[in-house]
PDB file of C-alpha atoms in Angstrom:
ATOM      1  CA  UNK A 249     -53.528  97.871-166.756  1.00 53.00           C
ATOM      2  CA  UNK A 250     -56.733  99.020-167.202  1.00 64.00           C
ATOM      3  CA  UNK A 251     -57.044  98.142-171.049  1.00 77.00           C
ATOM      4  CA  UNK A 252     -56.019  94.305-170.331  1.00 81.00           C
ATOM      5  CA  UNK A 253     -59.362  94.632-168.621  1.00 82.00           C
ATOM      6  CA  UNK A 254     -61.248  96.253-171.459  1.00 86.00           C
ATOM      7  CA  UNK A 255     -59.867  93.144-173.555  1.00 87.00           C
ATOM      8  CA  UNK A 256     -60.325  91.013-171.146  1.00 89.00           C
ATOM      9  CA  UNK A 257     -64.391  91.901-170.762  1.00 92.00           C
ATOM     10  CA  UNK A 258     -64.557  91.845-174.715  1.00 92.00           C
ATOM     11  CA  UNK A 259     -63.235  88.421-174.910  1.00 91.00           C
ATOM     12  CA  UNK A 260     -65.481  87.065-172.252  1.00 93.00           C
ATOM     13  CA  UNK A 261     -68.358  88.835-174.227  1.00 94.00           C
ATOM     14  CA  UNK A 262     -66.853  87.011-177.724  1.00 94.00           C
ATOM     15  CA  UNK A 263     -66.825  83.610-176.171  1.00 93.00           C
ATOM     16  CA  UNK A 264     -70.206  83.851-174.437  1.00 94.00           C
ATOM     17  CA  UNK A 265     -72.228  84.845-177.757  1.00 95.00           C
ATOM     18  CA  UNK A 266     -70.648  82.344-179.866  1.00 95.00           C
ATOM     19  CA  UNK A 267     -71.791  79.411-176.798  1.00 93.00           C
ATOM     20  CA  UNK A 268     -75.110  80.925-176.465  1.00 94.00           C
ATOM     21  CA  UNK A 269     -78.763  80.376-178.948  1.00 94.00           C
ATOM     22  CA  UNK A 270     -79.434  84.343-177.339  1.00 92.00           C
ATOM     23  CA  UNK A 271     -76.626  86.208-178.703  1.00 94.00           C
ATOM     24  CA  UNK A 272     -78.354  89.889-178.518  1.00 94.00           C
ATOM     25  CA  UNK A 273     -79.328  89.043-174.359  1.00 93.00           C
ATOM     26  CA  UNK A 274     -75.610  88.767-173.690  1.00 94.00           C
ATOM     27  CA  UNK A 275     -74.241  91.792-171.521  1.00 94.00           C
ATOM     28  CA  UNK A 276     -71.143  92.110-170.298  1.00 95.00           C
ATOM     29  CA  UNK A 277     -69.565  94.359-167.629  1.00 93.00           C
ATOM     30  CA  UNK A 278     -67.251  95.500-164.911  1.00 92.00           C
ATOM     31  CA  UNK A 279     -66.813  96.804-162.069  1.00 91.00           C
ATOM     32  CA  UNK A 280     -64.348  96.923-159.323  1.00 88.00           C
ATOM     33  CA  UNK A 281     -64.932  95.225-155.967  1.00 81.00           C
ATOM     34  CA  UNK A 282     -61.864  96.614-153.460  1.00 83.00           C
ATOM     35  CA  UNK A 283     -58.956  95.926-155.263  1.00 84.00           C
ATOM     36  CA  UNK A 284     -60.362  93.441-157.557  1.00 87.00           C
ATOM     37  CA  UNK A 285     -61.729  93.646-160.896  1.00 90.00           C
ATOM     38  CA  UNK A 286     -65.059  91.716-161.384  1.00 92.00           C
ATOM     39  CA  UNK A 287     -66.476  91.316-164.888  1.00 94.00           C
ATOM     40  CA  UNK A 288     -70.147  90.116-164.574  1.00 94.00           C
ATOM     41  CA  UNK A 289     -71.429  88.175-167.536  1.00 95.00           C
ATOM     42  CA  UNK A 290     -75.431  88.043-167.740  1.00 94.00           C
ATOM     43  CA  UNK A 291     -77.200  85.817-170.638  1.00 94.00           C
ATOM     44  CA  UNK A 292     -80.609  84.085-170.966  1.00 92.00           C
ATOM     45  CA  UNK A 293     -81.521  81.966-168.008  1.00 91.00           C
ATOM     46  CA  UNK A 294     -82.368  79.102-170.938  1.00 92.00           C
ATOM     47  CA  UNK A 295     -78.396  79.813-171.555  1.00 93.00           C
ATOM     48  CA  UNK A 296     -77.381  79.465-168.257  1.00 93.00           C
ATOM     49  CA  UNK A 297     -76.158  75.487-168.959  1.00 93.00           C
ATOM     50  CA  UNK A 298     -74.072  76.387-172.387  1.00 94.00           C
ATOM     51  CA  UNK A 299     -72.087  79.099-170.898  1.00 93.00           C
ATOM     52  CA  UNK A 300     -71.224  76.771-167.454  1.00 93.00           C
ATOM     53  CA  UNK A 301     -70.628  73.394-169.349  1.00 93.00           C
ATOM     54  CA  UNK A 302     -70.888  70.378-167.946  1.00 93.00           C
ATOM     55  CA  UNK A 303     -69.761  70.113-164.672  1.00 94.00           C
ATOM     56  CA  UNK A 304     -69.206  73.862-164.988  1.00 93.00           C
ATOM     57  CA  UNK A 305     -66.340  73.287-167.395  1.00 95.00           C
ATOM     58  CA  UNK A 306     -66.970  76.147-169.642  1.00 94.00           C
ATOM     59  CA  UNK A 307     -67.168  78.361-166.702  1.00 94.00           C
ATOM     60  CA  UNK A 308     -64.213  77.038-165.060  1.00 96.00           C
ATOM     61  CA  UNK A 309     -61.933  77.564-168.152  1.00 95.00           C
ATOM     62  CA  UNK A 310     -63.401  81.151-168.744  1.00 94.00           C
ATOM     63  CA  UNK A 311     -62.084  81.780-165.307  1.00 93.00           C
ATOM     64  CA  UNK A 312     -59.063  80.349-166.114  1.00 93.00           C
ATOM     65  CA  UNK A 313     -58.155  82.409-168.865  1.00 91.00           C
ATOM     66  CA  UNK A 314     -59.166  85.598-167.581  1.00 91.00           C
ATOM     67  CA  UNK A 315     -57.269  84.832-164.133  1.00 90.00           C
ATOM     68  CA  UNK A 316     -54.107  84.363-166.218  1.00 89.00           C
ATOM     69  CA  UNK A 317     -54.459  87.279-167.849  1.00 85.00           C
ATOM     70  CA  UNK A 318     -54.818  89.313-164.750  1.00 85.00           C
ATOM     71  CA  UNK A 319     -51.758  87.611-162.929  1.00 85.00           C
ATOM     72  CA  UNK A 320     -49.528  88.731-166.360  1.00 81.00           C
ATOM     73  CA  UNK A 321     -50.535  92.504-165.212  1.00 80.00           C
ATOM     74  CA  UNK A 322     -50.290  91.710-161.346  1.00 85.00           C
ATOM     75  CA  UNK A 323     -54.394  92.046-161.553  1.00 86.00           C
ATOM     76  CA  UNK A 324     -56.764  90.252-159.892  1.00 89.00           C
ATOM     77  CA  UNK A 325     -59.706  89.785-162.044  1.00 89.00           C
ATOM     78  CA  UNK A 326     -63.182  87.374-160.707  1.00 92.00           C
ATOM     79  CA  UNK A 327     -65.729  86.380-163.719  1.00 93.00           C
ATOM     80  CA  UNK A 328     -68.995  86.425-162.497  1.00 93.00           C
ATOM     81  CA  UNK A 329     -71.937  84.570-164.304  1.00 93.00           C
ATOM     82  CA  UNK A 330     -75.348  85.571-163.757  1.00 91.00           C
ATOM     83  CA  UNK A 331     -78.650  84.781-165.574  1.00 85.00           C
ATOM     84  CA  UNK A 332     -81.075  87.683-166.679  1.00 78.00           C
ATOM     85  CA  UNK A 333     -83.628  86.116-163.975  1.00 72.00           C
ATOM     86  CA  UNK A 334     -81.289  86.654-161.509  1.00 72.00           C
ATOM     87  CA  UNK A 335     -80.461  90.653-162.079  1.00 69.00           C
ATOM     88  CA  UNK A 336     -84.897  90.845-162.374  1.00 65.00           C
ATOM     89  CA  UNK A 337     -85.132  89.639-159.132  1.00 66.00           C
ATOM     90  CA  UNK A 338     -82.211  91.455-157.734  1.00 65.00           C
ATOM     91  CA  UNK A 339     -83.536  94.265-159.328  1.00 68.00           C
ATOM     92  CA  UNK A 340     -87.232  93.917-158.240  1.00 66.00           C
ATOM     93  CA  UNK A 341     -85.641  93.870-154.571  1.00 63.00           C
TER      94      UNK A 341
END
């Protein structure tokens, strides 16, 4: 269970540096909120619109695919996308 979501965080990390112009700024990781898994994907804020898509597309299919993954192992897994602005301010808090 818990390896589907190691692969699961090193896919989302895979698809978000090939979308993105800031490769190196992508960080990806985990965490557990009750009995959910949560895998919290933080790029660039000038990346912010290339990993969400039009109409948050990109961000909506992401989802997708990690969802179904999760379901396979009877695992509820969220993708959460923040920008590095975001975690400053969070973190500045």
């Amino acid at each position: 269970m818990e390896s589907m979501v190691i692969k699961m965080t090193n896919l989302v990390e895979m698809i978000a540096k090939a979308l993105v112009d800031n490769p190196d700024e992508v960080k990806v990781s985990r965490s557990q909120s009750g009995e959910d898994d949560v895998i919290t994907l933080q790029v660039a804020s000038s990346d912010m619109g290339k990993v969400i898509g039009k109409q948050g597309r990109i961000a909506k299919a992401l989802r997708t695919v990690v969802k179904a993954a999760g379901v396979k192992d009877n695992q509820n897994v969220n993708v959460e996308i923040v920008s590095d602005a975001e975690v400053a301010e969070e973190t500045a808090e």
